PDB file of C-alpha atoms in Angstrom:
ATOM      1  CA  LYS A  53      51.413 -36.803  22.853  1.00 60.00           C
ATOM      2  CA  TYR A  54      47.910 -35.830  23.317  1.00 60.00           C
ATOM      3  CA  VAL A  55      46.753 -38.147  26.095  1.00 62.00           C
ATOM      4  CA  LEU A  56      48.083 -37.053  29.646  1.00 58.00           C
ATOM      5  CA  PHE A  57      46.665 -39.282  32.104  1.00 61.00           C
ATOM      6  CA  PRO A  58      46.417 -37.646  35.770  1.00 58.00           C
ATOM      7  CA  CYS A  59      49.110 -38.506  38.218  1.00 56.00           C
ATOM      8  CA  SER A  60      47.062 -38.773  41.305  1.00 60.00           C
ATOM      9  CA  ALA A  61      43.780 -38.665  42.712  1.00 60.00           C
ATOM     10  CA  VAL A  62      44.293 -34.678  43.377  1.00 59.00           C
ATOM     11  CA  SER A  63      45.809 -34.308  39.956  1.00 55.00           C
ATOM     12  CA  SER A  64      43.703 -32.284  36.978  1.00 58.00           C
ATOM     13  CA  THR A  65      42.867 -34.770  34.072  1.00 60.00           C
ATOM     14  CA  GLY A  66      44.605 -34.977  31.132  1.00 61.00           C
ATOM     15  CA  PHE A  67      44.062 -33.541  28.060  1.00 64.00           C
ATOM     16  CA  LEU A  68      41.704 -35.960  25.619  1.00 76.00           C
ATOM     17  CA  GLU A  69      42.224 -39.029  28.543  1.00 76.00           C
ATOM     18  CA  HIS A  70      39.083 -40.476  27.670  1.00 76.00           C
ATOM     19  CA  LEU A  71      40.552 -40.674  23.903  1.00 78.00           C
ATOM     20  CA  PRO A  72      42.245 -44.363  24.612  1.00 75.00           C
ATOM     21  CA  SER A  73      38.570 -45.681  26.127  1.00 77.00           C
ATOM     22  CA  LEU A  74      37.144 -44.732  22.137  1.00 78.00           C
ATOM     23  CA  PHE A  75      39.298 -47.220  20.874  1.00 74.00           C
ATOM     24  CA  LYS A  76      38.351 -50.281  22.769  1.00 74.00           C
ATOM     25  CA  GLU A  77      35.676 -51.128  20.847  1.00 66.00           C
ATOM     26  CA  SER A  78      38.096 -51.369  17.613  1.00 58.00           C
ATOM     27  CA  ASN A  79      35.850 -53.428  15.365  1.00 58.00           C
ATOM     28  CA  VAL A  80      32.299 -51.711  15.353  1.00 64.00           C
ATOM     29  CA  GLN A  81      31.034 -51.221  11.646  1.00 68.00           C
ATOM     30  CA  GLY A  82      31.036 -47.653  10.812  1.00 66.00           C
ATOM     31  CA  ARG A  83      33.296 -46.785  13.101  1.00 79.00           C
ATOM     32  CA  TYR A  84      36.270 -45.216  10.451  1.00 87.00           C
ATOM     33  CA  ALA A  85      36.107 -41.698  10.994  1.00 92.00           C
ATOM     34  CA  LEU A  86      37.686 -41.373  14.710  1.00 92.00           C
ATOM     35  CA  ARG A  87      40.490 -43.944  13.702  1.00 90.00           C
ATOM     36  CA  TRP A  88      41.269 -41.729  10.425  1.00 93.00           C
ATOM     37  CA  ALA A  89      41.640 -38.692  11.934  1.00 94.00           C
ATOM     38  CA  VAL A  90      43.865 -39.824  14.594  1.00 92.00           C
ATOM     39  CA  GLN A  91      45.886 -41.290  12.238  1.00 93.00           C
ATOM     40  CA  ALA A  92      45.576 -37.630  10.149  1.00 94.00           C
ATOM     41  CA  VAL A  93      46.617 -36.123  13.276  1.00 92.00           C
ATOM     42  CA  ALA A  94      49.928 -38.682  13.704  1.00 91.00           C
ATOM     43  CA  TYR A  95      51.083 -38.272   9.969  1.00 93.00           C
ATOM     44  CA  ALA A  96      50.605 -34.435   9.702  1.00 92.00           C
ATOM     45  CA  GLU A  97      52.856 -34.552  13.444  1.00 90.00           C
ATOM     46  CA  VAL A  98      55.286 -36.774  11.614  1.00 91.00           C
ATOM     47  CA  SER A  99      55.480 -34.470   8.381  1.00 90.00           C
ATOM     48  CA  SER A 100      55.848 -31.309  10.500  1.00 86.00           C
ATOM     49  CA  LYS A 101      58.823 -32.506  12.658  1.00 88.00           C
ATOM     50  CA  ASP A 102      60.597 -34.571   9.563  1.00 89.00           C
ATOM     51  CA  ASN A 103      58.990 -32.053   6.530  1.00 87.00           C
ATOM     52  CA  SER A 104      57.988 -35.143   5.181  1.00 89.00           C
ATOM     53  CA  ARG A 105      55.804 -34.632   1.602  1.00 90.00           C
ATOM     54  CA  ASP A 106      54.642 -38.278   1.995  1.00 93.00           C
ATOM     55  CA  ALA A 107      53.668 -38.058   5.220  1.00 93.00           C
ATOM     56  CA  ALA A 108      51.532 -34.516   4.232  1.00 91.00           C
ATOM     57  CA  LYS A 109      50.081 -36.240   1.473  1.00 93.00           C
ATOM     58  CA  MET A 110      48.705 -39.150   3.591  1.00 95.00           C
ATOM     59  CA  ALA A 111      47.542 -36.815   6.552  1.00 94.00           C
ATOM     60  CA  VAL A 112      45.720 -34.678   4.042  1.00 93.00           C
ATOM     61  CA  GLN A 113      43.884 -38.220   2.355  1.00 96.00           C
ATOM     62  CA  LEU A 114      42.896 -39.432   5.848  1.00 96.00           C
ATOM     63  CA  TYR A 115      41.626 -36.435   6.949  1.00 96.00           C
ATOM     64  CA  GLY A 116      39.466 -36.426   3.839  1.00 96.00           C
ATOM     65  CA  LYS A 117      38.476 -39.950   4.766  1.00 96.00           C
ATOM     66  CA  ALA A 118      37.699 -38.795   8.302  1.00 96.00           C
ATOM     67  CA  LEU A 119      35.591 -35.920   7.436  1.00 96.00           C
ATOM     68  CA  ALA A 120      33.674 -38.386   4.966  1.00 96.00           C
ATOM     69  CA  ALA A 121      33.519 -40.711   7.465  1.00 94.00           C
ATOM     70  CA  LEU A 122      32.319 -38.262  10.236  1.00 95.00           C
ATOM     71  CA  SER A 123      29.754 -36.714   7.849  1.00 94.00           C
ATOM     72  CA  GLU A 124      28.205 -40.409   6.950  1.00 92.00           C
ATOM     73  CA  SER A 125      28.271 -41.047  10.454  1.00 90.00           C
ATOM     74  CA  LEU A 126      26.438 -37.408  11.389  1.00 92.00           C
ATOM     75  CA  GLY A 127      24.013 -38.025   8.715  1.00 92.00           C
ATOM     76  CA  ARG A 128      22.508 -41.476   9.618  1.00 89.00           C
ATOM     77  CA  GLN A 129      18.111 -41.016  10.204  1.00 92.00           C
ATOM     78  CA  GLY A 130      17.464 -41.005  14.190  1.00 91.00           C
ATOM     79  CA  LYS A 131      21.473 -42.367  15.070  1.00 88.00           C
ATOM     80  CA  PRO A 132      22.103 -39.048  17.341  1.00 89.00           C
ATOM     81  CA  PRO A 133      25.528 -38.029  17.492  1.00 89.00           C
ATOM     82  CA  ASP A 134      27.937 -40.294  19.970  1.00 88.00           C
ATOM     83  CA  ASP A 135      31.137 -39.916  21.624  1.00 87.00           C
ATOM     84  CA  HIS A 136      32.874 -41.051  18.797  1.00 89.00           C
ATOM     85  CA  ASP A 137      31.899 -38.227  16.776  1.00 92.00           C
ATOM     86  CA  LEU A 138      32.246 -35.595  19.458  1.00 91.00           C
ATOM     87  CA  MET A 139      35.927 -36.779  19.419  1.00 90.00           C
ATOM     88  CA  THR A 140      36.375 -37.073  15.990  1.00 93.00           C
ATOM     89  CA  VAL A 141      35.548 -33.345  15.465  1.00 94.00           C
ATOM     90  CA  VAL A 142      38.033 -32.672  18.376  1.00 91.00           C
ATOM     91  CA  ILE A 143      40.519 -34.190  16.872  1.00 93.00           C
ATOM     92  CA  LEU A 144      39.662 -33.113  13.508  1.00 94.00           C
ATOM     93  CA  ASP A 145      39.810 -29.519  14.917  1.00 92.00           C
ATOM     94  CA  ILE A 146      43.520 -29.924  15.955  1.00 89.00           C
ATOM     95  CA  PHE A 147      44.683 -31.051  12.743  1.00 92.00           C
ATOM     96  CA  GLU A 148      42.982 -27.647  11.025  1.00 90.00           C
ATOM     97  CA  VAL A 149      44.352 -25.523  13.639  1.00 86.00           C
ATOM     98  CA  ARG A 150      47.970 -27.019  13.803  1.00 81.00           C
ATOM     99  CA  TYR A 151      47.901 -28.749  10.400  1.00 81.00           C
ATOM    100  CA  THR A 152      46.458 -26.723   7.729  1.00 75.00           C
ATOM    101  CA  LYS A 153      50.045 -24.800   6.837  1.00 67.00           C
ATOM    102  CA  ILE A 154      51.768 -28.491   5.840  1.00 53.00           C
ATOM    103  CA  ARG A 155      52.419 -28.930   2.585  1.00 53.00           C
ATOM    104  CA  TYR A 156      51.812 -32.081   0.468  1.00 50.00           C
ATOM    105  CA  GLU A 157      52.351 -30.994  -3.143  1.00 49.00           C
TER     106      GLU A 157
END
């Protein structure tokens, strides 16, 4: 839903078009934040469409895991923030803006 590829060479670039490329290195140790952030948004989307409390609860749990993993990644001594960290922040922002009103209780 959030990744739109350009139709031709003259089209404007899609929103979050580089997100899929960040998943090509899928088994890099310690890179969990972005995966959990994307899953949190996906579950939140399901929750908002289906009014599912279970999906909402899972979304919030994954959001918390993504925040913790991002904090760990950004807190590593000598490691500059990378594209995964930046995209995680963007995806978490989408979650916060669009889905902070979901009910999970």
